Amino acid sequence: MRIAGPAIILSIRAHGEHGAIVRALTRSDGVQAGYVRGGRSRTLRPILQPANTISGEWRARTAEQLPALTVELVDTRATLHGEPLAASALEWLTALTAAALPEAQPYPRVYDALDGVLGAIAVAPSARGWATGLVRYELLLLAELGFGLDLSACTVSRATEDLGYVSPRSGAAVARGAARGYEAKLLPLPDFLREGGAAEWPDIFDGLRITGHFLARDLLPGPRSDVLAARERLVERLKRAVA
C-alpha cells in the first residue's frame, strides 16, 4: 500500500515515546491515518499542526497495517493558532472533518472547500471575511454525506421566490407566505446561503444556527457530539467579537 500527495492535517495523537499518529485529508484518497516516526520532535512538531498542508507519503506492507507516514511541509497555518478567533475556527473545522468523514473515502469537493476556507482564514483581515465560507463548508459537508438541505423551492407551495425559512424537521426551504403563523417554529434562511456573496453578521449567525442544528442532529449524534464543544466556543467568540 502506497499513497502520496498533498493532505490537510486534521488531528495528531501522541503514540509511544516519540511518535505520533496523524490523520490527514487527501483529495483522492480521503482521510488517511499514518504513524510518523519522531512526530513529537522539535523538527516535526511545527509541521504536525492541525490545518497545515503537507506532502505526505503513506506506506504499509498490508492493508490492515497502520502505514508509516513521512511528511514535508507545504503550507503552514501555525501562526493562526495564536489568534483566538482564527484558532477556534481551525480547531472546529479540523475536528468536524475528522469526526464526520469515513476513512479512505474520497471527497474531492470537501478537500477543495476545506482548503479554500482555511486559506480565507489565513488572509482575511476580519472574521466576517471567512465566516460565510465556514457556514458554506458546513452546508457542503452535510450534502456530501447525504444530509443535504433543499433550499431550491418551498416545501409547501413549491415556490422558488421569497424563501425566508428552513424547516428544522425536513431541512427544506419555506416561503414567507407559507410560513405565516409558524415563524417561531422555523429557522430564518439568510440570502447568502442560496445566492452566495457577502453577508452581515445577523445573517451569518442565522446561517450558523441552521447548519448547527443539522450537524448536531444528523452528522454528529451520540459519541461524536463531543466535537460540537469546539463549535460552541467558536460561536461564542464570534458573538463577543461583534458585540
Tab-separated table of C-alpha atoms in Angstrom:
chain	number	residue	atom	x	y	z
A	1	MET	CA	0.000	0.000	0.000
A	2	ARG	CA	1.389	3.384	-1.020
A	3	ILE	CA	-0.378	6.744	-1.129
A	4	ALA	CA	1.367	10.023	-1.850
A	5	GLY	CA	0.222	13.581	-2.322
A	6	PRO	CA	-0.867	16.782	-0.593
A	7	ALA	CA	-3.009	16.488	2.523
A	8	ILE	CA	-4.540	18.702	5.204
A	9	ILE	CA	-3.732	17.620	8.758
A	10	LEU	CA	-6.857	17.014	10.840
A	11	SER	CA	-5.538	15.550	14.088
A	12	ILE	CA	-2.364	14.433	15.836
A	13	ARG	CA	-2.165	11.932	18.686
A	14	ALA	CA	0.972	11.004	20.595
A	15	HIS	CA	1.985	7.373	20.179
A	16	GLY	CA	4.777	5.785	22.149
A	17	GLU	CA	7.644	7.858	23.484
A	18	HIS	CA	8.470	9.882	20.383
A	19	GLY	CA	5.990	9.088	17.601
A	20	ALA	CA	2.596	10.431	16.555
A	21	ILE	CA	-0.442	9.113	14.737
A	22	VAL	CA	-1.595	11.693	12.224
A	23	ARG	CA	-4.912	11.772	10.400
A	24	ALA	CA	-4.999	13.899	7.287
A	25	LEU	CA	-7.425	14.562	4.453
A	26	THR	CA	-6.181	13.838	0.939
A	27	ARG	CA	-8.060	14.862	-2.188
A	28	SER	CA	-8.033	11.496	-3.949
A	29	ASP	CA	-7.923	9.017	-1.050
A	30	GLY	CA	-9.942	10.693	1.676
A	31	VAL	CA	-8.924	10.617	5.323
A	32	GLN	CA	-5.746	8.632	5.883
A	33	ALA	CA	-4.046	7.789	9.168
A	34	GLY	CA	-0.328	7.167	9.494
A	35	TYR	CA	2.425	6.778	12.053
A	36	VAL	CA	5.087	9.491	11.960
A	37	ARG	CA	8.351	8.383	13.493
A	38	GLY	CA	9.744	11.184	15.653
A	39	GLY	CA	6.486	13.091	15.266
A	40	ARG	CA	6.934	14.730	18.676
A	41	SER	CA	10.426	16.004	17.916
A	42	ARG	CA	11.295	19.696	17.708
A	43	THR	CA	11.746	19.325	13.978
A	44	LEU	CA	8.361	17.803	13.227
A	45	ARG	CA	6.122	19.423	15.832
A	46	PRO	CA	5.818	22.714	13.873
A	47	ILE	CA	4.862	20.714	10.776
A	48	LEU	CA	2.369	18.446	12.509
A	49	GLN	CA	-0.199	21.089	13.358
A	50	PRO	CA	-3.933	20.851	12.561
A	51	ALA	CA	-4.832	22.743	9.354
A	52	ASN	CA	-1.293	22.642	7.945
A	53	THR	CA	-0.968	21.307	4.417
A	54	ILE	CA	1.695	18.659	3.952
A	55	SER	CA	3.060	16.493	1.209
A	56	GLY	CA	2.609	13.040	2.668
A	57	GLU	CA	3.647	9.536	1.743
A	58	TRP	CA	1.896	6.579	3.390
A	59	ARG	CA	3.493	3.137	3.103
A	60	ALA	CA	2.358	-0.203	4.540
A	61	ARG	CA	3.023	-3.832	3.673
A	62	THR	CA	-0.617	-4.843	4.166
A	63	ALA	CA	-3.958	-3.063	4.111
A	64	GLU	CA	-4.522	-3.936	7.791
A	65	GLN	CA	-1.251	-2.360	8.956
A	66	LEU	CA	-1.079	1.258	10.125
A	67	PRO	CA	1.014	2.915	7.429
A	68	ALA	CA	4.259	4.704	8.112
A	69	LEU	CA	3.879	8.340	7.134
A	70	THR	CA	6.610	10.730	6.054
A	71	VAL	CA	5.779	14.413	5.749
A	72	GLU	CA	7.049	17.608	4.176
A	73	LEU	CA	5.514	20.989	4.910
A	74	VAL	CA	3.665	22.644	2.025
A	75	ASP	CA	1.680	25.420	3.738
A	76	THR	CA	1.831	26.341	7.410
A	77	ARG	CA	-1.034	27.917	9.307
A	78	ALA	CA	0.695	27.563	12.672
A	79	THR	CA	0.754	31.327	13.330
A	80	LEU	CA	-3.050	31.405	13.269
A	81	HIS	CA	-3.143	29.274	16.419
A	82	GLY	CA	-2.024	32.374	18.300
A	83	GLU	CA	-5.123	34.349	17.230
A	84	PRO	CA	-8.165	33.354	19.331
A	85	LEU	CA	-10.848	33.614	16.625
A	86	ALA	CA	-8.776	32.056	13.877
A	87	ALA	CA	-7.536	29.326	16.225
A	88	SER	CA	-11.113	28.462	17.199
A	89	ALA	CA	-12.098	28.252	13.546
A	90	LEU	CA	-9.176	25.948	12.719
A	91	GLU	CA	-9.945	23.762	15.727
A	92	TRP	CA	-13.586	23.390	14.728
A	93	LEU	CA	-13.046	22.817	11.016
A	94	THR	CA	-10.430	20.128	11.503
A	95	ALA	CA	-12.322	18.436	14.350
A	96	LEU	CA	-15.565	18.442	12.357
A	97	THR	CA	-13.911	16.981	9.275
A	98	ALA	CA	-12.093	14.310	11.267
A	99	ALA	CA	-15.272	13.262	13.094
A	100	ALA	CA	-17.629	13.336	10.107
A	101	LEU	CA	-15.706	11.746	7.251
A	102	PRO	CA	-15.215	7.981	6.996
A	103	GLU	CA	-11.705	6.656	6.470
A	104	ALA	CA	-10.285	6.231	2.980
A	105	GLN	CA	-13.344	7.525	1.089
A	106	PRO	CA	-12.557	10.268	-1.438
A	107	TYR	CA	-14.397	13.563	-1.083
A	108	PRO	CA	-12.597	15.899	-3.501
A	109	ARG	CA	-15.174	18.684	-3.140
A	110	VAL	CA	-14.768	18.602	0.640
A	111	TYR	CA	-10.985	18.750	0.296
A	112	ASP	CA	-11.164	21.743	-2.052
A	113	ALA	CA	-13.693	23.548	0.139
A	114	LEU	CA	-11.700	22.956	3.326
A	115	ASP	CA	-8.533	24.159	1.653
A	116	GLY	CA	-10.405	27.244	0.466
A	117	VAL	CA	-11.885	28.225	3.814
A	118	LEU	CA	-8.583	27.632	5.625
A	119	GLY	CA	-6.898	29.851	3.068
A	120	ALA	CA	-9.548	32.532	3.612
A	121	ILE	CA	-8.955	32.455	7.377
A	122	ALA	CA	-5.244	32.940	6.748
A	123	VAL	CA	-5.663	36.049	4.582
A	124	ALA	CA	-8.933	37.673	5.710
A	125	PRO	CA	-8.491	40.893	7.696
A	126	SER	CA	-11.564	40.152	9.824
A	127	ALA	CA	-13.711	37.179	10.765
A	128	ARG	CA	-16.552	38.397	8.536
A	129	GLY	CA	-14.269	37.668	5.589
A	130	TRP	CA	-14.257	33.935	6.323
A	131	ALA	CA	-17.335	33.266	8.452
A	132	THR	CA	-19.623	32.895	5.425
A	133	GLY	CA	-17.169	30.397	3.932
A	134	LEU	CA	-17.235	28.397	7.158
A	135	VAL	CA	-21.045	28.187	7.080
A	136	ARG	CA	-20.979	27.116	3.420
A	137	TYR	CA	-18.403	24.458	4.259
A	138	GLU	CA	-20.687	23.023	6.941
A	139	LEU	CA	-23.548	23.040	4.435
A	140	LEU	CA	-21.414	21.255	1.831
A	141	LEU	CA	-20.297	18.621	4.331
A	142	LEU	CA	-23.917	17.866	5.180
A	143	ALA	CA	-24.733	17.482	1.486
A	144	GLU	CA	-21.714	15.308	0.695
A	145	LEU	CA	-22.610	12.901	3.488
A	146	GLY	CA	-26.242	12.530	2.461
A	147	PHE	CA	-27.909	15.121	4.690
A	148	GLY	CA	-28.206	17.993	2.224
A	149	LEU	CA	-30.757	20.744	2.705
A	150	ASP	CA	-33.239	21.543	-0.079
A	151	LEU	CA	-33.109	25.318	-0.431
A	152	SER	CA	-34.288	25.416	-4.046
A	153	ALA	CA	-38.054	25.702	-3.509
A	154	CYS	CA	-40.713	25.974	-0.816
A	155	THR	CA	-41.588	22.575	0.599
A	156	VAL	CA	-45.238	23.695	0.990
A	157	SER	CA	-46.046	25.676	-2.175
A	158	ARG	CA	-43.051	24.767	-4.410
A	159	ALA	CA	-42.497	28.481	-4.956
A	160	THR	CA	-38.914	29.421	-5.759
A	161	GLU	CA	-39.132	33.057	-4.672
A	162	ASP	CA	-39.429	34.803	-1.312
A	163	LEU	CA	-37.878	31.865	0.535
A	164	GLY	CA	-37.302	33.025	4.087
A	165	TYR	CA	-37.161	29.987	6.352
A	166	VAL	CA	-35.939	26.408	6.718
A	167	SER	CA	-37.936	23.627	8.329
A	168	PRO	CA	-35.896	22.156	11.219
A	169	ARG	CA	-37.576	18.800	10.614
A	170	SER	CA	-37.225	18.334	6.848
A	171	GLY	CA	-34.312	20.655	6.030
A	172	ALA	CA	-36.369	22.193	3.221
A	173	ALA	CA	-36.966	25.862	2.469
A	174	VAL	CA	-40.273	27.535	3.303
A	175	ALA	CA	-41.593	30.675	1.597
A	176	ARG	CA	-42.527	33.596	3.820
A	177	GLY	CA	-46.174	33.410	2.802
A	178	ALA	CA	-46.425	29.725	3.590
A	179	ALA	CA	-44.650	30.268	6.923
A	180	ARG	CA	-47.137	32.829	8.205
A	181	GLY	CA	-48.120	31.942	11.751
A	182	TYR	CA	-45.355	29.350	12.099
A	183	GLU	CA	-42.295	31.601	12.015
A	184	ALA	CA	-41.282	30.823	15.599
A	185	LYS	CA	-41.004	27.109	14.750
A	186	LEU	CA	-38.799	27.659	11.695
A	187	LEU	CA	-35.165	28.676	11.131
A	188	PRO	CA	-34.601	32.011	9.346
A	189	LEU	CA	-32.932	31.479	5.958
A	190	PRO	CA	-30.315	34.125	5.062
A	191	ASP	CA	-29.972	35.060	1.392
A	192	PHE	CA	-26.268	34.253	1.175
A	193	LEU	CA	-26.901	30.529	1.656
A	194	ARG	CA	-28.902	30.467	-1.587
A	195	GLU	CA	-27.433	33.314	-3.595
A	196	GLY	CA	-23.823	33.472	-2.414
A	197	GLY	CA	-21.972	36.712	-1.831
A	198	ALA	CA	-21.132	38.538	1.369
A	199	ALA	CA	-23.352	38.721	4.433
A	200	GLU	CA	-23.795	40.834	7.531
A	201	TRP	CA	-23.398	39.328	10.984
A	202	PRO	CA	-27.122	38.744	11.711
A	203	ASP	CA	-27.353	36.664	8.539
A	204	ILE	CA	-24.126	34.810	9.350
A	205	PHE	CA	-25.460	33.828	12.769
A	206	ASP	CA	-28.719	32.707	11.168
A	207	GLY	CA	-26.660	30.530	8.827
A	208	LEU	CA	-24.691	29.092	11.738
A	209	ARG	CA	-27.942	28.310	13.520
A	210	ILE	CA	-29.213	26.336	10.524
A	211	THR	CA	-26.068	24.308	9.936
A	212	GLY	CA	-25.523	23.804	13.661
A	213	HIS	CA	-28.985	22.288	14.040
A	214	PHE	CA	-28.488	19.728	11.277
A	215	LEU	CA	-24.890	18.935	12.179
A	216	ALA	CA	-25.928	18.078	15.722
A	217	ARG	CA	-28.984	16.085	14.647
A	218	ASP	CA	-27.734	14.212	11.591
A	219	LEU	CA	-23.958	14.239	11.388
A	220	LEU	CA	-22.646	14.285	14.947
A	221	PRO	CA	-25.078	12.408	17.176
A	222	GLY	CA	-24.108	10.293	20.164
A	223	PRO	CA	-20.397	9.936	20.984
A	224	ARG	CA	-19.337	12.202	18.124
A	225	SER	CA	-21.263	15.112	19.638
A	226	ASP	CA	-18.233	15.869	21.823
A	227	VAL	CA	-16.632	17.799	18.966
A	228	LEU	CA	-19.538	20.286	18.995
A	229	ALA	CA	-17.929	21.916	22.036
A	230	ALA	CA	-15.340	23.382	19.676
A	231	ARG	CA	-18.126	24.902	17.590
A	232	GLU	CA	-19.782	26.386	20.664
A	233	ARG	CA	-16.506	28.067	21.637
A	234	LEU	CA	-16.130	29.488	18.146
A	235	VAL	CA	-19.679	30.871	18.005
A	236	GLU	CA	-19.315	32.477	21.444
A	237	ARG	CA	-16.063	34.140	20.401
A	238	LEU	CA	-17.669	35.415	17.219
A	239	LYS	CA	-20.547	36.894	19.206
A	240	ARG	CA	-18.180	38.618	21.623
A	241	ALA	CA	-16.091	39.950	18.738
A	242	VAL	CA	-19.042	41.676	17.060
A	243	ALA	CA	-20.888	42.782	20.209
